[in-house]
Amino acid sequence: MTGLSLKRTLPLLGVALMFLLLLMPLSALAGEVEIRLSEAIGLSKSDNLGKVVLDPGRGYMTMTIATQTGPLSLVDVDGRTVEVRHGAEVRTNIGNMSIAELEQVGFVLPADFDVRATEEDANGFGSILFLLLPLMLILGLFFFLMRAGRGSAGQSQASNFAKSKARLATPDMPRVSFTDVAGAEEAKEDLEEVVQFLKDRRRFQAMGAIVPKGVLLTGPPGTGKTLLARAVAGEAGVPFFSISGSEFVEMFVGVGAARVRDLFEQAKKQTPCIVFMDEIDAVGRQRTGGMPGGHEEREQTLNQILTEMDGFEANLGVIVLAATNRPDILDPALMRPGRFDRRVALDPPDTNGRKAILQVHSRNKPLGPDVELEYLAKETHGFTGADLANLMNEAAILAVRRKKMTIDMKELEESVDRVIAGPERKSLKVNPMDRETTAYHEAGHALVAHLLPQADPVLKISIVARGSMGGYTRLLTEDRYFMTYSKLRDTLATLV
Ligand code: ADP
């Protein structure tokens, strides 16, 4: 017992020491103006920056204003307009972004820039080492505790390990808008209100209306859940943090929870914004009492998500969108009011939806005069948005390979086969006997389908080997939501 309490107090000492170290430089920053990253990017592009100092340790970047034309007007993090003069310093939160990532989001680094080590000290290297040595020892102990102890308080400070790996997309990045999401009209309508809220929170606040904090997007893979979440951020012009459920879960217990905490901390600094959690089922499964080991990490992570979602106020401006293709296995606690209390379902598109998606993905592709997207949409029953995007891309690649100027129906038809069954196996030497057998077999399916009154009409028969199939018969299936007994019987007969 005493051993344990010693282990508990030592880290606390470490925290106190670190706090003292950090306190001094932080207070030096107190008088500065803090602006959003998007504002900083705009500033960097306008050529009004003299010197930039990155402080990745503390997650800040300090910029010295260099303006020749009198004071500049900036909007700070609280939405106030402030005037800054030549020589003034402003700072912005950069989280754990590297120089390369900053440049990727559009920040233009001036010639005069510097990266500061956090523990920089005027007294020189010796004293730094003197201060750092016990710290390093304590950090080592932390790490050890993280492996051994469960749920110890200070573990999240241990290292970058606990940092969420969320990727940040700022409004300056190429935008996805609702026009890029085709055929999901109901889902878009449901999310329109979230967009309105992110754009203008005050209107909702004035009305006393509470907007859901969390929206759960459900649907099979490839139906555009991620795309839709991005489109909401794009429409509202707000930053977008995205992380996948599986990224929360690491080898060590407690890391996931710390990452959740860090993610929400980052998000709260950039309000209004969207936090997108993909594959939430990886952590949000129903909690079960029985199975020992392994589950603890997931459970802690889930608990932390629940706590964070309860912890911020509804109208703060952080909206959590989560995606899953298994809503049935989610923990009921996630669905409670005040958490993910709104569900938006995305189904595989119907014929009209498929046509619209094909249109979106053929926007920047030259199509031949014989292309009929309507027909293609009818042919591709059961395809998801991702399949259709893939279909268009495959056809474009085929057209390039064939040195054509446009994508014609021939390439599109062939791509449908490729998406369904894989590429043609040209190298496979099928002996004539096998080919004949395949022909008889496929003709059997086709004949039955053709002769039975309720079976779908035959569209195409092929005895070209693709993927693991020797051949196939494709039927023209319509969108249908009910099945009659006779229809089901004829369909079964065709398949068998
Ligand atoms: P999910 O997250 O549901 O698995 P994604 O959003 O990642 O699916 O979709 C993958 C890709 O499929 C998208 O990048 C997009 O190109 C395409 N896609 C899916 N649904 C649609 C849609 N409704 N409209 C246009 N493109 C779509």
XYZ file of N, CA and C in Angstrom, residues 271-437:
501
model
N -13.711 26.927 -31.478
C -15.148 26.976 -31.744
C -15.487 28.131 -32.681
N -16.523 28.061 -33.501
C -17.311 26.854 -33.732
C -16.556 25.860 -34.606
N -16.750 24.586 -34.336
C -16.065 23.588 -35.136
C -16.800 22.260 -35.100
N -16.321 21.341 -35.927
C -16.921 20.019 -35.983
C -15.885 18.987 -35.594
N -16.274 18.074 -34.711
C -15.424 16.945 -34.379
C -16.056 15.728 -35.032
N -15.296 15.057 -35.891
C -15.857 13.890 -36.573
C -15.168 12.623 -36.084
N -15.947 11.703 -35.547
C -15.375 10.427 -35.101
C -15.875 9.321 -36.012
N -14.951 8.794 -36.793
C -15.331 7.711 -37.697
C -15.293 6.401 -36.902
N -15.974 5.403 -37.366
C -15.977 4.061 -36.746
C -16.151 4.141 -35.239
N -17.153 4.849 -34.796
C -17.319 5.000 -33.347
C -17.595 3.661 -32.680
N -18.062 2.681 -33.462
C -18.324 1.367 -32.870
C -17.058 0.700 -32.331
N -15.869 1.153 -32.810
C -14.627 0.575 -32.296
C -14.481 0.820 -30.797
N -15.014 1.949 -30.307
C -14.952 2.194 -28.857
C -16.329 2.184 -28.216
N -17.365 2.374 -29.025
C -18.694 2.577 -28.436
C -19.554 1.338 -28.341
N -18.930 0.145 -28.377
C -19.731 -1.067 -28.243
C -20.397 -1.135 -26.892
N -21.450 -1.922 -26.841
C -22.139 -2.104 -25.561
C -21.161 -2.650 -24.539
N -21.238 -2.058 -23.355
C -20.342 -2.531 -22.311
C -20.877 -3.817 -21.722
N -19.991 -4.791 -21.604
C -20.431 -6.044 -21.009
C -19.617 -6.301 -19.767
N -20.250 -6.860 -18.780
C -19.565 -7.086 -17.518
C -18.634 -8.286 -17.574
N -18.995 -9.277 -18.328
C -18.375 -10.592 -18.247
C -16.898 -10.709 -18.585
N -16.576 -10.485 -19.871
C -15.231 -10.831 -20.347
C -14.121 -10.089 -19.618
N -13.141 -10.805 -19.098
C -12.042 -10.129 -18.413
C -11.010 -9.617 -19.414
N -10.331 -8.506 -19.048
C -9.206 -7.999 -19.842
C -9.633 -7.482 -21.209
N -8.770 -6.641 -21.793
C -9.017 -6.208 -23.167
C -10.102 -5.173 -23.316
N -11.155 -5.310 -22.534
C -12.291 -4.407 -22.701
C -12.116 -3.108 -21.944
N -11.198 -3.187 -20.969
C -11.108 -2.055 -20.063
C -10.754 -0.759 -20.786
N -9.812 -0.868 -21.716
C -9.354 0.306 -22.439
C -10.513 0.943 -23.215
N -11.254 0.090 -23.917
C -12.346 0.598 -24.714
C -13.393 1.268 -23.842
N -13.614 0.643 -22.714
C -14.638 1.149 -21.814
C -14.247 2.508 -21.246
N -12.967 2.617 -20.873
C -12.502 3.907 -20.347
C -12.614 4.983 -21.392
N -12.263 4.638 -22.618
C -12.338 5.606 -23.710
C -13.781 6.041 -23.916
N -14.666 5.073 -23.929
C -16.082 5.381 -24.110
C -16.582 6.275 -22.977
N -16.210 5.921 -21.743
C -16.640 6.740 -20.609
C -16.164 8.169 -20.759
N -14.920 8.314 -21.252
C -14.372 9.654 -21.414
C -15.162 10.426 -22.473
N -15.552 9.748 -23.556
C -16.353 10.414 -24.590
C -17.662 10.884 -23.974
N -18.276 10.014 -23.180
C -19.551 10.372 -22.555
C -19.374 11.570 -21.628
N -18.288 11.534 -20.846
C -18.059 12.642 -19.909
C -17.832 13.942 -20.661
N -17.011 13.881 -21.716
C -16.730 15.096 -22.480
C -18.008 15.656 -23.099
N -18.849 14.746 -23.594
C -20.066 15.226 -24.248
C -21.023 15.853 -23.257
N -21.000 15.345 -22.031
C -21.837 15.963 -21.003
C -21.222 17.261 -20.532
N -19.880 17.344 -20.663
C -19.139 18.428 -20.030
C -19.243 19.763 -20.715
N -19.519 19.800 -22.015
C -19.600 21.132 -22.600
C -21.049 21.520 -22.838
N -21.257 22.803 -22.846
C -22.634 23.258 -22.950
C -23.147 23.098 -24.368
N -24.450 22.943 -24.465
C -25.050 22.621 -25.759
C -24.727 23.673 -26.821
N -24.735 24.930 -26.432
C -24.580 25.947 -27.457
C -23.179 26.534 -27.543
N -22.199 25.747 -27.098
C -20.817 26.212 -27.114
C -20.292 26.357 -28.541
N -20.791 25.495 -29.441
C -20.337 25.593 -30.832
C -19.499 24.412 -31.272
N -19.378 23.391 -30.410
C -18.707 22.159 -30.841
C -19.803 21.159 -31.176
N -19.805 20.678 -32.407
C -20.785 19.666 -32.781
C -20.043 18.375 -33.091
N -20.449 17.314 -32.438
C -19.770 16.042 -32.646
C -20.578 15.214 -33.636
N -19.948 14.880 -34.746
C -20.593 13.976 -35.695
C -19.861 12.642 -35.596
N -20.613 11.561 -35.520
C -19.961 10.253 -35.439
C -20.549 9.358 -36.502
N -19.729 8.447 -37.006
C -20.215 7.555 -38.057
C -20.045 6.105 -37.640
N -20.993 5.287 -38.017
C -20.874 3.859 -37.761
C -21.698 3.087 -38.775
N -21.254 1.856 -39.080
C -22.125 1.017 -39.882
C -22.767 -0.066 -39.026
N -22.559 0.013 -37.713
C -23.186 -0.947 -36.820
C -23.923 -0.234 -35.680
N -24.976 0.525 -35.975
C -25.650 1.247 -34.885
C -26.256 0.294 -33.862
N -26.507 -0.950 -34.286
C -27.163 -1.899 -33.385
C -26.289 -2.304 -32.204
N -24.942 -2.235 -32.369
C -24.108 -2.699 -31.261
C -23.628 -1.558 -30.370
N -24.102 -0.334 -30.644
C -23.619 0.796 -29.836
C -24.213 0.770 -28.434
N -23.430 1.310 -27.508
C -23.890 1.367 -26.137
C -25.070 2.341 -26.027
N -26.151 1.921 -25.358
C -27.324 2.806 -25.271
C -26.993 4.147 -24.616
N -25.963 4.170 -23.766
C -25.604 5.422 -23.096
C -25.202 6.501 -24.096
N -24.686 6.086 -25.241
C -24.294 7.068 -26.265
C -25.502 7.791 -26.846
N -26.634 7.073 -26.872
C -27.836 7.604 -27.512
C -28.679 8.473 -26.592
N -28.245 8.605 -25.348
C -29.070 9.347 -24.381
C -29.226 10.802 -24.808
N -30.334 11.436 -24.452
C -30.481 12.857 -24.790
C -29.279 13.647 -24.264
N -28.845 14.606 -25.048
C -27.681 15.395 -24.642
C -26.398 14.811 -25.189
N -26.470 13.622 -25.765
C -25.281 13.062 -26.427
C -25.614 12.930 -27.909
N -25.514 11.704 -28.438
C -25.877 11.567 -29.862
C -27.378 11.343 -29.960
N -28.151 12.397 -29.736
C -29.587 12.152 -29.690
C -30.241 12.309 -31.058
N -29.441 12.620 -32.049
C -30.043 12.645 -33.378
C -29.339 11.642 -34.298
N -30.153 10.939 -35.051
C -29.577 9.943 -35.965
C -29.903 10.313 -37.385
N -28.925 10.234 -38.249
C -29.176 10.447 -39.665
C -28.751 9.182 -40.394
N -29.724 8.548 -41.072
C -29.423 7.283 -41.731
C -29.093 7.508 -43.199
N -28.030 6.882 -43.647
C -27.664 6.950 -45.062
C -27.797 5.551 -45.651
N -28.676 5.391 -46.634
C -28.861 4.084 -47.265
C -28.148 4.070 -48.604
N -27.908 2.863 -49.128
C -27.387 2.832 -50.508
C -28.388 3.545 -51.410
N -27.908 4.314 -52.383
C -28.811 5.179 -53.153
C -29.761 4.402 -54.062
N -30.917 4.979 -54.370
C -31.834 4.391 -55.356
C -31.414 4.872 -56.752
N -32.208 4.521 -57.756
C -31.782 4.821 -59.134
C -31.513 6.314 -59.327
N -32.427 7.151 -58.850
C -32.218 8.602 -59.013
C -30.976 9.067 -58.287
N -30.795 8.531 -57.081
C -29.612 8.881 -56.293
C -28.340 8.485 -57.022
N -28.364 7.276 -57.591
C -27.167 6.802 -58.302
C -26.860 7.694 -59.497
N -27.919 8.106 -60.185
C -27.700 8.985 -61.339
C -27.052 10.300 -60.874
N -27.587 10.839 -59.773
C -27.049 12.101 -59.262
C -25.589 11.944 -58.840
N -25.273 10.811 -58.207
C -23.882 10.594 -57.769
C -22.968 10.460 -58.988
N -23.453 9.739 -60.016
C -22.650 9.611 -61.242
C -22.412 10.984 -61.860
N -23.428 11.834 -61.779
C -23.269 13.189 -62.329
C -22.188 13.957 -61.571
N -22.233 13.843 -60.229
C -21.225 14.544 -59.425
C -19.824 14.081 -59.816
N -19.673 12.764 -59.964
C -18.322 12.255 -60.217
C -17.902 12.334 -61.684
N -18.826 12.785 -62.568
C -18.385 12.956 -63.951
C -18.234 14.437 -64.281
N -18.317 15.281 -63.226
C -18.256 16.732 -63.446
C -17.002 17.170 -64.198
N -15.854 16.612 -63.790
C -14.620 17.072 -64.445
C -14.063 16.020 -65.396
N -14.962 15.178 -65.914
C -14.497 14.138 -66.843
C -15.205 14.306 -68.193
N -14.456 14.243 -69.301
C -15.102 14.378 -70.608
C -15.822 13.082 -70.995
N -17.139 13.131 -71.069
C -17.905 11.932 -71.415
C -18.219 11.933 -72.907
N -18.227 10.737 -73.500
C -18.554 10.607 -74.917
C -20.038 10.844 -75.151
N -20.435 11.073 -76.426
C -21.838 11.391 -76.719
C -22.788 10.211 -76.457
N -22.232 8.980 -76.436
C -23.127 7.828 -76.266
C -23.397 7.481 -74.803
N -22.838 8.255 -73.873
C -22.979 7.890 -72.459
C -24.368 8.242 -71.931
N -25.017 7.241 -71.359
C -26.330 7.479 -70.748
C -26.234 7.164 -69.264
N -26.115 8.212 -68.460
C -25.949 7.984 -67.025
C -27.190 7.337 -66.432
N -28.342 7.673 -66.980
C -29.610 7.120 -66.505
C -29.606 5.589 -66.600
N -29.159 5.097 -67.763
C -29.105 3.660 -67.991
C -28.092 3.011 -67.041
N -26.954 3.687 -66.909
C -25.905 3.189 -66.027
C -26.421 3.103 -64.580
N -27.226 4.095 -64.203
C -27.773 4.108 -62.848
C -28.699 2.914 -62.646
N -29.475 2.578 -63.660
C -30.391 1.439 -63.557
C -29.613 0.135 -63.421
N -28.495 0.098 -64.140
C -27.688 -1.120 -64.182
C -26.958 -1.407 -62.881
N -26.744 -0.359 -62.093
C -25.853 -0.500 -60.945
C -26.604 -0.606 -59.629
N -27.654 -1.385 -59.644
C -28.433 -1.604 -58.421
C -27.526 -2.154 -57.310
N -27.649 -1.568 -56.126
C -26.858 -2.065 -54.998
C -25.506 -1.375 -54.840
N -25.107 -0.539 -55.800
C -23.834 0.171 -55.673
C -23.964 1.291 -54.633
N -22.927 1.499 -53.855
C -22.928 2.639 -52.935
C -22.247 3.821 -53.630
N -22.259 4.969 -52.963
C -21.603 6.155 -53.515
C -20.142 5.887 -53.816
N -19.479 5.164 -52.899
C -18.052 4.887 -53.092
C -17.843 3.990 -54.310
N -18.740 2.999 -54.517
C -18.636 2.124 -55.698
C -18.778 2.945 -56.976
N -19.725 3.891 -56.960
C -19.982 4.688 -58.161
C -18.803 5.619 -58.459
N -18.220 6.187 -57.387
C -17.040 7.037 -57.571
C -15.919 6.199 -58.180
N -15.779 4.990 -57.654
C -14.765 4.066 -58.137
C -15.018 3.700 -59.603
N -16.287 3.471 -59.939
C -16.674 3.119 -61.310
C -16.237 4.200 -62.294
N -16.532 5.459 -61.949
C -16.188 6.575 -62.820
C -14.674 6.682 -62.988
N -13.967 6.474 -61.873
C -12.518 6.585 -61.909
C -11.898 5.470 -62.756
N -12.405 4.254 -62.574
C -11.901 3.116 -63.358
C -12.093 3.383 -64.852
N -13.281 3.917 -65.202
C -13.579 4.188 -66.607
C -12.609 5.232 -67.159
N -12.308 6.254 -66.331
C -11.383 7.301 -66.779
C -9.997 6.703 -67.015
N -9.578 5.811 -66.118
C -8.256 5.189 -66.264
C -8.217 4.332 -67.531
N -9.309 3.581 -67.760
C -9.382 2.755 -68.971
C -9.276 3.615 -70.231
N -9.977 4.764 -70.209
C -9.960 5.656 -71.377
C -8.554 6.180 -71.635
N -7.824 6.492 -70.542
C -6.443 6.959 -70.707
C -5.605 5.842 -71.309
N -5.808 4.623 -70.759
C -5.024 3.485 -71.236
C -5.280 3.248 -72.726
N -6.512 3.503 -73.145
C -6.841 3.282 -74.560
C -6.581 4.511 -75.430
N -5.947 5.513 -74.838
C -5.580 6.742 -75.559
C -6.789 7.402 -76.213
N -7.913 7.442 -75.504
C -9.122 8.073 -76.049
C -9.226 9.515 -75.556
N -9.998 10.329 -76.278
C -10.199 11.707 -75.853
C -11.375 11.829 -74.881
N -12.305 10.871 -74.940
C -13.466 10.925 -74.040
C -13.697 9.548 -73.416
N -14.493 9.542 -72.333
C -14.881 8.280 -71.708
C -16.196 7.846 -72.356
N -16.199 6.687 -72.993
C -17.412 6.236 -73.670
C -18.118 5.146 -72.872
N -19.313 4.808 -73.363
C -20.128 3.814 -72.674
C -19.366 2.492 -72.539
N -18.503 2.180 -73.516
C -17.763 0.926 -73.499
C -16.897 0.826 -72.223
N -16.201 1.919 -71.928
C -15.344 1.917 -70.735
C -16.194 1.823 -69.471
N -17.315 2.553 -69.492
C -18.170 2.556 -68.296
C -18.744 1.167 -68.042
N -19.202 0.523 -69.113
C -19.760 -0.826 -68.971
C -18.700 -1.785 -68.424
N -17.513 -1.650 -68.976
C -16.455 -2.549 -68.528
C -16.108 -2.298 -67.054
N -16.170 -1.020 -66.662
C -15.868 -0.695 -65.260
C -16.912 -1.260 -64.323
N -18.172 -1.305 -64.774
C -19.207 -1.903 -63.921
C -18.802 -3.341 -63.619
N -18.393 -4.069 -64.665
C -17.948 -5.445 -64.462
C -16.749 -5.510 -63.531
N -15.836 -4.571 -63.711
C -14.633 -4.567 -62.866
C -14.990 -4.328 -61.412
N -15.917 -3.398 -61.172
C -16.270 -3.090 -59.785
C -17.001 -4.280 -59.160
N -17.857 -4.955 -59.960
C -18.596 -6.091 -59.412
C -17.686 -7.300 -59.203
N -16.891 -7.604 -60.203
C -16.213 -8.899 -60.164
C -14.695 -8.833 -60.213
N -14.128 -7.641 -60.345
C -12.667 -7.547 -60.428
C -12.211 -7.511 -61.875
N -10.906 -7.261 -62.095
C -10.404 -7.127 -63.460
C -10.427 -8.459 -64.208
N -10.468 -8.371 -65.517
C -10.476 -9.554 -66.371
C -9.168 -10.325 -66.181
N -9.283 -11.664 -66.131
C -8.050 -12.442 -65.940
C -7.564 -12.950 -67.289
N -6.860 -12.040 -67.956
C -6.443 -12.342 -69.328
C -5.413 -13.467 -69.373
N -4.548 -13.521 -68.337
C -3.448 -14.482 -68.372
C -3.941 -15.912 -68.114
N -5.141 -16.004 -67.545
C -5.639 -17.331 -67.176
C -5.980 -18.122 -68.443
N -5.352 -19.286 -68.585
C -5.670 -20.126 -69.751
C -6.827 -21.044 -69.374
N -8.021 -20.691 -69.851
C -9.166 -21.538 -69.556
C -9.263 -22.558 -70.690
N -9.359 -23.850 -70.350
C -9.428 -24.798 -71.458
C -10.852 -24.833 -72.015
N -10.981 -25.175 -73.302
C -12.267 -25.067 -73.999
C -13.386 -25.809 -73.284
N -13.043 -26.927 -72.676
C -14.022 -27.735 -71.958
C -14.641 -26.925 -70.797
N -13.748 -26.264 -70.019
C -14.224 -25.455 -68.888
C -15.088 -24.298 -69.376
N -14.636 -23.730 -70.487
C -15.380 -22.585 -71.004
C -16.790 -23.020 -71.409
N -16.866 -24.178 -72.012
C -18.169 -24.693 -72.435
C -19.062 -24.946 -71.218
N -18.468 -25.539 -70.201
C -19.231 -25.806 -68.974
C -19.763 -24.502 -68.393
